[in-house]
Coordinates of C-alpha atoms in Angstrom, one line a residue:
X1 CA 87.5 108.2 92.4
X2 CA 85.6 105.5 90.2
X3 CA 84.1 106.0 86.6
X4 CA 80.5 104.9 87.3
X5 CA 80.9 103.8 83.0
X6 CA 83.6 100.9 84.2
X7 CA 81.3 100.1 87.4
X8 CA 78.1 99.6 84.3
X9 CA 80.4 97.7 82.5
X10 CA 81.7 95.1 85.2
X11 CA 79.8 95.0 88.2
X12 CA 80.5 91.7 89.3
X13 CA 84.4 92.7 89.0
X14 CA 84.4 96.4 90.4
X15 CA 82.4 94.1 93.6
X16 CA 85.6 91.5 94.2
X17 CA 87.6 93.9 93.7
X18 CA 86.3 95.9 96.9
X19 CA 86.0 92.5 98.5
X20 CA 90.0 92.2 98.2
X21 CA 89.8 95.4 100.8
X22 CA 87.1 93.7 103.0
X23 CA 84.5 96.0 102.1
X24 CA 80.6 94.7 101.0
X25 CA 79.3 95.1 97.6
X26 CA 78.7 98.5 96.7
X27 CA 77.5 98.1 93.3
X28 CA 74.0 97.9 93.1
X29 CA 73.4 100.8 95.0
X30 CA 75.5 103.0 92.6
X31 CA 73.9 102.0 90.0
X32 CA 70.6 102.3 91.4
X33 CA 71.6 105.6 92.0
X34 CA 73.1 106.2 88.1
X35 CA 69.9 104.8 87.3
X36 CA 67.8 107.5 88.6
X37 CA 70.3 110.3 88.1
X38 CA 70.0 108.8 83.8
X39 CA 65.9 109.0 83.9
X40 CA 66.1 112.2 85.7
X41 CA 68.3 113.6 82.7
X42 CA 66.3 111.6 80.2
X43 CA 62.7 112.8 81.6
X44 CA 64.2 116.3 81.3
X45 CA 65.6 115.9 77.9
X46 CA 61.8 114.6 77.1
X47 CA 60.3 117.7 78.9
X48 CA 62.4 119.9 76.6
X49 CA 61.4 118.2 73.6
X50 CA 57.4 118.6 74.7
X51 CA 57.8 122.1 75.3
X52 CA 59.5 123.1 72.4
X53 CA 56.6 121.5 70.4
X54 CA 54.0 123.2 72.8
X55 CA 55.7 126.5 72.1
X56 CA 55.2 126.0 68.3
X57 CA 51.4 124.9 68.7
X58 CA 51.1 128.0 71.0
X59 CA 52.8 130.5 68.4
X60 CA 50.5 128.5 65.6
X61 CA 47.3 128.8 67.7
X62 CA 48.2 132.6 68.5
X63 CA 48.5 133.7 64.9
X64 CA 45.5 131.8 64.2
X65 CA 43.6 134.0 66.7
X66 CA 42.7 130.4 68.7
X67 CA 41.9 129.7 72.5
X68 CA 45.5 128.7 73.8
X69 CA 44.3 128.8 77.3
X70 CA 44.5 125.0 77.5
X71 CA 47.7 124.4 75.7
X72 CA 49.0 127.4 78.0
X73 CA 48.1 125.0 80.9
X74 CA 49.8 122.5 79.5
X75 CA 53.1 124.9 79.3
X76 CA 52.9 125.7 83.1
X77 CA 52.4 122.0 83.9
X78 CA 55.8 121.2 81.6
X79 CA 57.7 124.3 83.3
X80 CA 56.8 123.0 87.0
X81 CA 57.8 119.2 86.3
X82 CA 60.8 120.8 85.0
X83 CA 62.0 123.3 87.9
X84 CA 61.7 120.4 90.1
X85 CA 64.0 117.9 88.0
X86 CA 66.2 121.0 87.4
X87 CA 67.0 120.3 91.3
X88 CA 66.7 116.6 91.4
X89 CA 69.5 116.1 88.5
X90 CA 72.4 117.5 90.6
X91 CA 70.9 116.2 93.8
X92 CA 71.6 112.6 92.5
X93 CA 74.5 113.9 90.8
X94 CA 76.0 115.3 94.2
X95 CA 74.9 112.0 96.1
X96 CA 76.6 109.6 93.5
X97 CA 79.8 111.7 93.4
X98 CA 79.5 111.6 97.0
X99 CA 79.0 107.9 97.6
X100 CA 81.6 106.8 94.9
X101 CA 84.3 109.7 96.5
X102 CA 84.4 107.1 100.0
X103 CA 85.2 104.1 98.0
X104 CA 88.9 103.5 98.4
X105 CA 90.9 102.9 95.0
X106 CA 90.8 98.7 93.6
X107 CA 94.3 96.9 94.2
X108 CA 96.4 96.1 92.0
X109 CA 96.2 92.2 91.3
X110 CA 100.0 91.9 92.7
X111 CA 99.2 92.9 95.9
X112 CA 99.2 90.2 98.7
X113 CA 96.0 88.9 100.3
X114 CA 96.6 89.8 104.0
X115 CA 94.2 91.6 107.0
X116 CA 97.0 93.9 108.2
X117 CA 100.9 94.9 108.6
X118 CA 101.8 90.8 109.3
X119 CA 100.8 89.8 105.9
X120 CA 102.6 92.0 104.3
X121 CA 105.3 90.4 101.9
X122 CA 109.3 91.1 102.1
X123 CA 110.6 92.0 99.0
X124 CA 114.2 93.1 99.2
X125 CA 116.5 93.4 102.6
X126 CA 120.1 95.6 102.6
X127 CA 122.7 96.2 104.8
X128 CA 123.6 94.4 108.0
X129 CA 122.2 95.5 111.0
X130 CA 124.8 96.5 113.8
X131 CA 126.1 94.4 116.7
X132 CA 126.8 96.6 119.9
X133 CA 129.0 95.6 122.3
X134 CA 126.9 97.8 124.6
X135 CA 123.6 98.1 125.9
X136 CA 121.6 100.4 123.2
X137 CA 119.7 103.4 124.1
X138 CA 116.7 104.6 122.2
X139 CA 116.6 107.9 120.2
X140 CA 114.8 110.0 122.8
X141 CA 117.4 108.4 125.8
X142 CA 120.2 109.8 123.3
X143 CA 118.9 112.9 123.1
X144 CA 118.0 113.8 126.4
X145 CA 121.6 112.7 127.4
X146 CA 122.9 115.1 125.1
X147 CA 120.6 117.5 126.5
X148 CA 119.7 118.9 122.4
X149 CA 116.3 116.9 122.1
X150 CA 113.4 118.6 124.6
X151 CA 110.3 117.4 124.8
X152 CA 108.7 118.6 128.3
X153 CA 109.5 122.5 126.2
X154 CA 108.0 121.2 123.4
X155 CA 104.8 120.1 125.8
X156 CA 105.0 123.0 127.0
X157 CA 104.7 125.2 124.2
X158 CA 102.2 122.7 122.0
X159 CA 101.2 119.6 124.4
X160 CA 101.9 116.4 123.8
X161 CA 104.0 115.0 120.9
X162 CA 106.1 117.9 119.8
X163 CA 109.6 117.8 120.1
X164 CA 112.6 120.6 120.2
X165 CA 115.6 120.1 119.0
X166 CA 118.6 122.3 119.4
X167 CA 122.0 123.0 118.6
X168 CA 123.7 120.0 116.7
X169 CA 120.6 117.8 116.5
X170 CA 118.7 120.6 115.0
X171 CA 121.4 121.0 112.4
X172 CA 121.5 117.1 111.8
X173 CA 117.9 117.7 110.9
X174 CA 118.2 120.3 108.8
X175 CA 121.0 118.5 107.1
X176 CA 119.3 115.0 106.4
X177 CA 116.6 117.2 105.1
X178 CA 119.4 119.2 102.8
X179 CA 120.9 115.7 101.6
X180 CA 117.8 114.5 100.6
X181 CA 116.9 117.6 98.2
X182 CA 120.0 117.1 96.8
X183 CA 120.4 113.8 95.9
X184 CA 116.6 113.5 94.3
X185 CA 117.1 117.1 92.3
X186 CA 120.7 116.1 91.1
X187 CA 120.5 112.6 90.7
X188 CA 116.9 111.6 90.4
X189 CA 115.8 114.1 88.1
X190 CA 112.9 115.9 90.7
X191 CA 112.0 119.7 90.6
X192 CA 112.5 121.2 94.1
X193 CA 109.3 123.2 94.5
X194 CA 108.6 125.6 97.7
X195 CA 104.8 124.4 98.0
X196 CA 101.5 126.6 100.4
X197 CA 101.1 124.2 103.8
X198 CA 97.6 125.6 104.1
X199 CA 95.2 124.4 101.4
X200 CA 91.6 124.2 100.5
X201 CA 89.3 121.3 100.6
X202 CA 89.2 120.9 96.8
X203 CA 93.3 119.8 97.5
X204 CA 92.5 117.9 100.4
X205 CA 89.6 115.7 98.1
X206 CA 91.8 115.6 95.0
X207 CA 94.8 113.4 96.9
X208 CA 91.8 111.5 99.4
X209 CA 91.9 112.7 102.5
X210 CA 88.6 113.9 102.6
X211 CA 85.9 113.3 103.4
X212 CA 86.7 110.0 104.8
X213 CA 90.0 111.0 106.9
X214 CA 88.9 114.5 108.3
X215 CA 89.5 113.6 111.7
X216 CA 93.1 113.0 111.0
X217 CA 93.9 116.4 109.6
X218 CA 94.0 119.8 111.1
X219 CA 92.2 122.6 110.2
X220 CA 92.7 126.4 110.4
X221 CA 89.6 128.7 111.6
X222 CA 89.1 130.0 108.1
X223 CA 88.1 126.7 106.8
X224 CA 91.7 125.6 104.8
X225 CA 93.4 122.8 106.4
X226 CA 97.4 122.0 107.2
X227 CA 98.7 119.6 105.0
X228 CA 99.3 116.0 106.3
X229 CA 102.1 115.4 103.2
X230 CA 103.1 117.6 100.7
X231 CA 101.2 115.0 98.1
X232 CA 98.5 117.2 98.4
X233 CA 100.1 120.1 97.4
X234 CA 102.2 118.9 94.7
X235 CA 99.8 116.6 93.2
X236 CA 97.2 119.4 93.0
X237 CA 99.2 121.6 91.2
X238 CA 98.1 119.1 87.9
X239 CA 94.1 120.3 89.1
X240 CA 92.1 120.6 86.4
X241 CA 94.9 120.8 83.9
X242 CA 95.0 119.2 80.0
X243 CA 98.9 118.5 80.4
X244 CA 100.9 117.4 77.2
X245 CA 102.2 114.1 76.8
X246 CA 105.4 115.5 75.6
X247 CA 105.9 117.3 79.1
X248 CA 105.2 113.7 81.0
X249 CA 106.9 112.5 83.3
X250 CA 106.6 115.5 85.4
X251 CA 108.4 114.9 88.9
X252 CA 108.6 117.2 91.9
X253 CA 110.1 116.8 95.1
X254 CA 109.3 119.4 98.6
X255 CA 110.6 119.6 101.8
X256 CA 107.6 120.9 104.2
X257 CA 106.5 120.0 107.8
X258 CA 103.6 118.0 107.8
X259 CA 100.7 118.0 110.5
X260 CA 98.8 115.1 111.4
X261 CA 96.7 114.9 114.8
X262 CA 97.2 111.3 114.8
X263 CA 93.2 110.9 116.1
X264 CA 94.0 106.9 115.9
X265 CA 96.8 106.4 117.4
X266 CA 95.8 107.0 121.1
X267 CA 98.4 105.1 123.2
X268 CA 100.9 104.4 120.6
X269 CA 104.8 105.6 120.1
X270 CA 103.9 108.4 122.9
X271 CA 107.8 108.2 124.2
X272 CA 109.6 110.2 121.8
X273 CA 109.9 111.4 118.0
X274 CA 107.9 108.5 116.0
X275 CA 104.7 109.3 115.9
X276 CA 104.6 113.6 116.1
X277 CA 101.7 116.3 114.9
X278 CA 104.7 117.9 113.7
X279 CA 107.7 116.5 111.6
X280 CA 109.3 117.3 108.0
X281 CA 109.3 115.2 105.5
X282 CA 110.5 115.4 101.4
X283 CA 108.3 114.2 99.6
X284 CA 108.5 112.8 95.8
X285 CA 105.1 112.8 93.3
X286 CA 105.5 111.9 89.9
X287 CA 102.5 112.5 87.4
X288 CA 102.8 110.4 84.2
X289 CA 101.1 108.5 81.7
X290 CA 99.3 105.0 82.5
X291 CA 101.7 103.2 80.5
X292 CA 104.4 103.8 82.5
X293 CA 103.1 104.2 85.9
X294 CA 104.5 100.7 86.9
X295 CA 107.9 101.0 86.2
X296 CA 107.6 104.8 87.1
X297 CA 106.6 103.2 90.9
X298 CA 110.0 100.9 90.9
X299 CA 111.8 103.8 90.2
X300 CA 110.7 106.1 92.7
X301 CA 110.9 103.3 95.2
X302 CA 114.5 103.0 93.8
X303 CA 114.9 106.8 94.5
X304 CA 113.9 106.9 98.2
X305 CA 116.0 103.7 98.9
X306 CA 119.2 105.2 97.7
X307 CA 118.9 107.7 100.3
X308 CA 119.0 104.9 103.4
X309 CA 121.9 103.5 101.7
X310 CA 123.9 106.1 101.4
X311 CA 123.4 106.7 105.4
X312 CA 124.2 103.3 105.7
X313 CA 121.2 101.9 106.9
X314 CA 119.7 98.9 107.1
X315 CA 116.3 98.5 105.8
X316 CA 113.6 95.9 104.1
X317 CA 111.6 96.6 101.7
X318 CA 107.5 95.4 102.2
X319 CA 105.0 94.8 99.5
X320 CA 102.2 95.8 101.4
X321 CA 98.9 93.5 101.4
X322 CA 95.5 94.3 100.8
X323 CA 94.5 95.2 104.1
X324 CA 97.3 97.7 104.6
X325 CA 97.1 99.4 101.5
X326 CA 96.2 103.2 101.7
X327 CA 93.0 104.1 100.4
X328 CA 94.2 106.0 97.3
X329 CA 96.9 103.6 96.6
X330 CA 96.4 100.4 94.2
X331 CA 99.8 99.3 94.9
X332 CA 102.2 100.4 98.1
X333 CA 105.6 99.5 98.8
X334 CA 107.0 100.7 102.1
X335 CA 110.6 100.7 103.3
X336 CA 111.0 99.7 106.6
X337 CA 114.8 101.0 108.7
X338 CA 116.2 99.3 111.3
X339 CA 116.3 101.0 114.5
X340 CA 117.9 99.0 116.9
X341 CA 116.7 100.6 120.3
X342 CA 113.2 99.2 119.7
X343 CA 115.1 96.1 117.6
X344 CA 112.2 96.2 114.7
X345 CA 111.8 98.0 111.4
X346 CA 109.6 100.9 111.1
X347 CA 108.1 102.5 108.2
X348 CA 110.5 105.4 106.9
X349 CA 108.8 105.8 103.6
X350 CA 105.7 104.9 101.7
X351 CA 105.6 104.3 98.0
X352 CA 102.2 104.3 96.2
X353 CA 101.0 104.2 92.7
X354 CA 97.3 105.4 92.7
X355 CA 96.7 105.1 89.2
X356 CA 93.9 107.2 87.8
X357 CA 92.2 107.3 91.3
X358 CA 93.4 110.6 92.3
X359 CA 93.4 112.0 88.8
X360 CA 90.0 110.9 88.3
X361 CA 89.2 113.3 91.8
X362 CA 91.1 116.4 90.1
X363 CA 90.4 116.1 86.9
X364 CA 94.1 116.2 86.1
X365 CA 94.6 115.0 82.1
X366 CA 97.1 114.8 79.3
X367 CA 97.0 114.8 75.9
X368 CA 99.1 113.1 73.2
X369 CA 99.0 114.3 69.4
X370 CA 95.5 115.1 68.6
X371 CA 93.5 112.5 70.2
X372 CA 91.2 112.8 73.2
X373 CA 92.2 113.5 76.7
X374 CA 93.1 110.3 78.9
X375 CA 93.4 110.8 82.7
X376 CA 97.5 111.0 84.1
X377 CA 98.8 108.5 87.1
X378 CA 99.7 110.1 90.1
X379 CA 102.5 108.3 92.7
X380 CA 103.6 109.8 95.8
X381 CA 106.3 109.0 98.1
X382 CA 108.7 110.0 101.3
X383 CA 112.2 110.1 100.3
X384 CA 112.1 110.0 103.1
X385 CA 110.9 110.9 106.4
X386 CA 113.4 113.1 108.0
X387 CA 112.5 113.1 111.6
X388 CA 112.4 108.9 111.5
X389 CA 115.8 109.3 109.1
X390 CA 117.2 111.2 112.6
X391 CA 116.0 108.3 114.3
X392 CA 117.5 106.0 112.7
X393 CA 121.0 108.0 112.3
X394 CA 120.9 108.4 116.0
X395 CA 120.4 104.8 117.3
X396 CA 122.4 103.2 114.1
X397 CA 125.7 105.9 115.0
X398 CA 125.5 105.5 118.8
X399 CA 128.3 105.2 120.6
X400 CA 128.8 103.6 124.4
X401 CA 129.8 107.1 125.8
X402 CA 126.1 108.4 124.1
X403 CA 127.9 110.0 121.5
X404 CA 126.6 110.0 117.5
X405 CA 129.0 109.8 114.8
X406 CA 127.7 111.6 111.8
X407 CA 127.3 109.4 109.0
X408 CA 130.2 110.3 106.1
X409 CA 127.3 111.8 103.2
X410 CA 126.3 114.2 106.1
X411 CA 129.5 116.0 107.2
X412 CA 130.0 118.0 104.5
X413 CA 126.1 119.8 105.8
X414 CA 127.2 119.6 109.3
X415 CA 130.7 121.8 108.7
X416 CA 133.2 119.1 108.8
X417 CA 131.6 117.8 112.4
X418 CA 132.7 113.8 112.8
X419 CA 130.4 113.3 116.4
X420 CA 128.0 115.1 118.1
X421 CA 128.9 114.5 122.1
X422 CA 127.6 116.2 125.4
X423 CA 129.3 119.7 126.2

């Protein structure tokens, strides 16, 4: 969300930097529109003032056993013109808020110039991606041999992109999901919170997914909606709050399934568990103070990248450009793993400092010593992905015989278990 005050103040600025994102100059209209909703206030302001005064002339004329007929009149006339701006004021109040709330957030001035995902720039590469010495099977071909990853059940039961998982596969899940916690609680310094998966639309606008992203959510018959991230939850939980500067940093960290009905993605990954209405995910959201926001982003990138290399997994690290930047996020970075049955990097984590933009939306605030409120920064992001962390475990640790070997951080979840074979 914008502050309509910094639009006033730099118009010609707020205007490039929405042209940065591709999108037309927004300004004039807003300010058209603060404009009217400013007179609307100031008529009614005036009104009062004029009424006040009539009321005295009235009580004046009364005592003086006068004709107030006319100046009664003139009372009636002021009351009217008042009702209706009494309507008018938060009709151009909800219309503004309304407008502005579509305008994604302004990037920061790092961020690459670029249209999509090819212009985004590579900012770090680790680890050395595998040579087989066999031909390599993709994660869903693994699975199925091993006869522990079922999708036609899962279609079944749901439809299309769901998966099953059973016996060891389920419990590699459960334990990349169980790694995760523990490494970003014990060494990272993140509160494990147990967060609702249903929430209401005040959540869903605080964190930016609506209105503009409706279609990509899902949402129950009672009007609350299933949470696409657990961002939403966690960052909400800072709603309306006047939070101490003391008590900043705050940093929480969830493990939750996430829903998404992919609406835009007809056609794309349908082979397999990349692209699911269903997965889990642990998610990281730090709220802090503006002046250490940036180095506050590095660090939970930092934090989500220590989990791929303690799987040993190869992975880059992608500054993403201005086209491909989120539409709460000034400033993304998204780690990209290797998985070698497709021979590409995919996204396994997204990194994003929104600055003010979501605080803005929530009214989320701090407070240091005595002086006035200042909104917090919000960041969010997946450390990591636990269904594409599967992925990538399953093609990285094949074997020729279709085996996995369990990666060594994940054997003390799994019981001791080395491999995970065929019965």
């Amino acid at each position: 969300m914008h502050d309509i005050k910094t639009i006033r103040d730099d118009a010609a600025g707020f205007d490039a930097g929405l042209a940065r994102r591709g999108i037309m100059p927004v300004s004039r209209e807003l300010l058209e529109l603060d404009e009217q909703r400013r007179a609307a206030l100031a008529k009614q302001q005036e009104l009062q003032a004029g009424r006040n005064a009539l009321a005295k002339k009235i009580g004046e004329a009364k005592r003086a056993k006068a004709d107030t007929a006319a100046l009664e009149a003139e009372g009636a006339r002021i009351r009217a013109e008042m009702e209706a701006l009494d309507a008018e004021g938060p009709r151009l109040d909800a219309v503004l808020r309304d407008t502005l709330s579509k305008i994604p957030n302004l990037l920061d001035p790092a961020v690459p110039e670029g249209k999509d995902e090819t212009d985004n720039k590579l900012v770090k590469h680790w680890g050395e991606t595998r040579d087989f010495a066999f031909p390599v099977k993709q994660h869903f071909e693994l699975g199925e041999v091993l006869g522990l990853m079922d999708f036609s059940g899962a279609a079944k039961l749901a439809g299309a992109r769901f998966t099953v998982l059973k016996g060891a596969l389920a419990r590699l899940e459960r334990a990349l999901g169980q790694f995760m916690l523990d490494v970003h609680t014990n060494e990272h310094g993140y509160c494990e919170t147990i967060v609702p998966l249903l929430v209401n639309d005040a959540s869903m606008f605080g964190t930016g997914q609506l209105p503009k992203f409706a279609e990509d959510l899902f949402q129950t018959t009672d009007g609350r909606w299933l949470i696409p991230t657990a961002e939403v939850s966690l960052t909400n939980l800072a709603a309306g709050e006047i939070l101490p500067a003391a008590k900043l940093p705050i940093r929480v960290t969830a493990l939750t399934p996430c829903f998404r009905s992919e609406a835009g993605s007809a056609g794309r990954d349908v082979r397999g568990m990349l692209r699911q209405h269903q997965f889990y995910k642990v998610e990281l959201v730090s709220i802090t103070t503006p002046e250490e926001s940036e180095a506050e982003h590095e660090r939970m990138t930092r934090a989500a990248e220590t989990i791929l290399e303690r799987l040993e997994l190869p992975y880059r690290r992608m500054l993403l450009c201005a086209g491909d930047t989120g539409f709460s996020a000034a400033k993304t970075y998204d780690l990209e793993v290797w998985v070698p049955g497709q021979e590409t990097y995919r996204e396994i984590s997204s990194c994003s400092n929104t600055r003010a933009f979501q605080a803005r939306r929530m009214n989320a605030r701090f407070r240091a010593g005595e002086g006035k409120p200042d909104f917090v920064h919000t960041l969010n992001g997946s450390g990591v992905a636990v269904g594409r962390a599967l992925i990538a475990v399953l093609e990285n640790y094949q074997n020729e015989d279709g085996s996995i070997t369990i990666p060594a951080v994940l054997r003390p979840y799994m019981g001791g278990m080395e491999c995970i074979a065929a019965a």
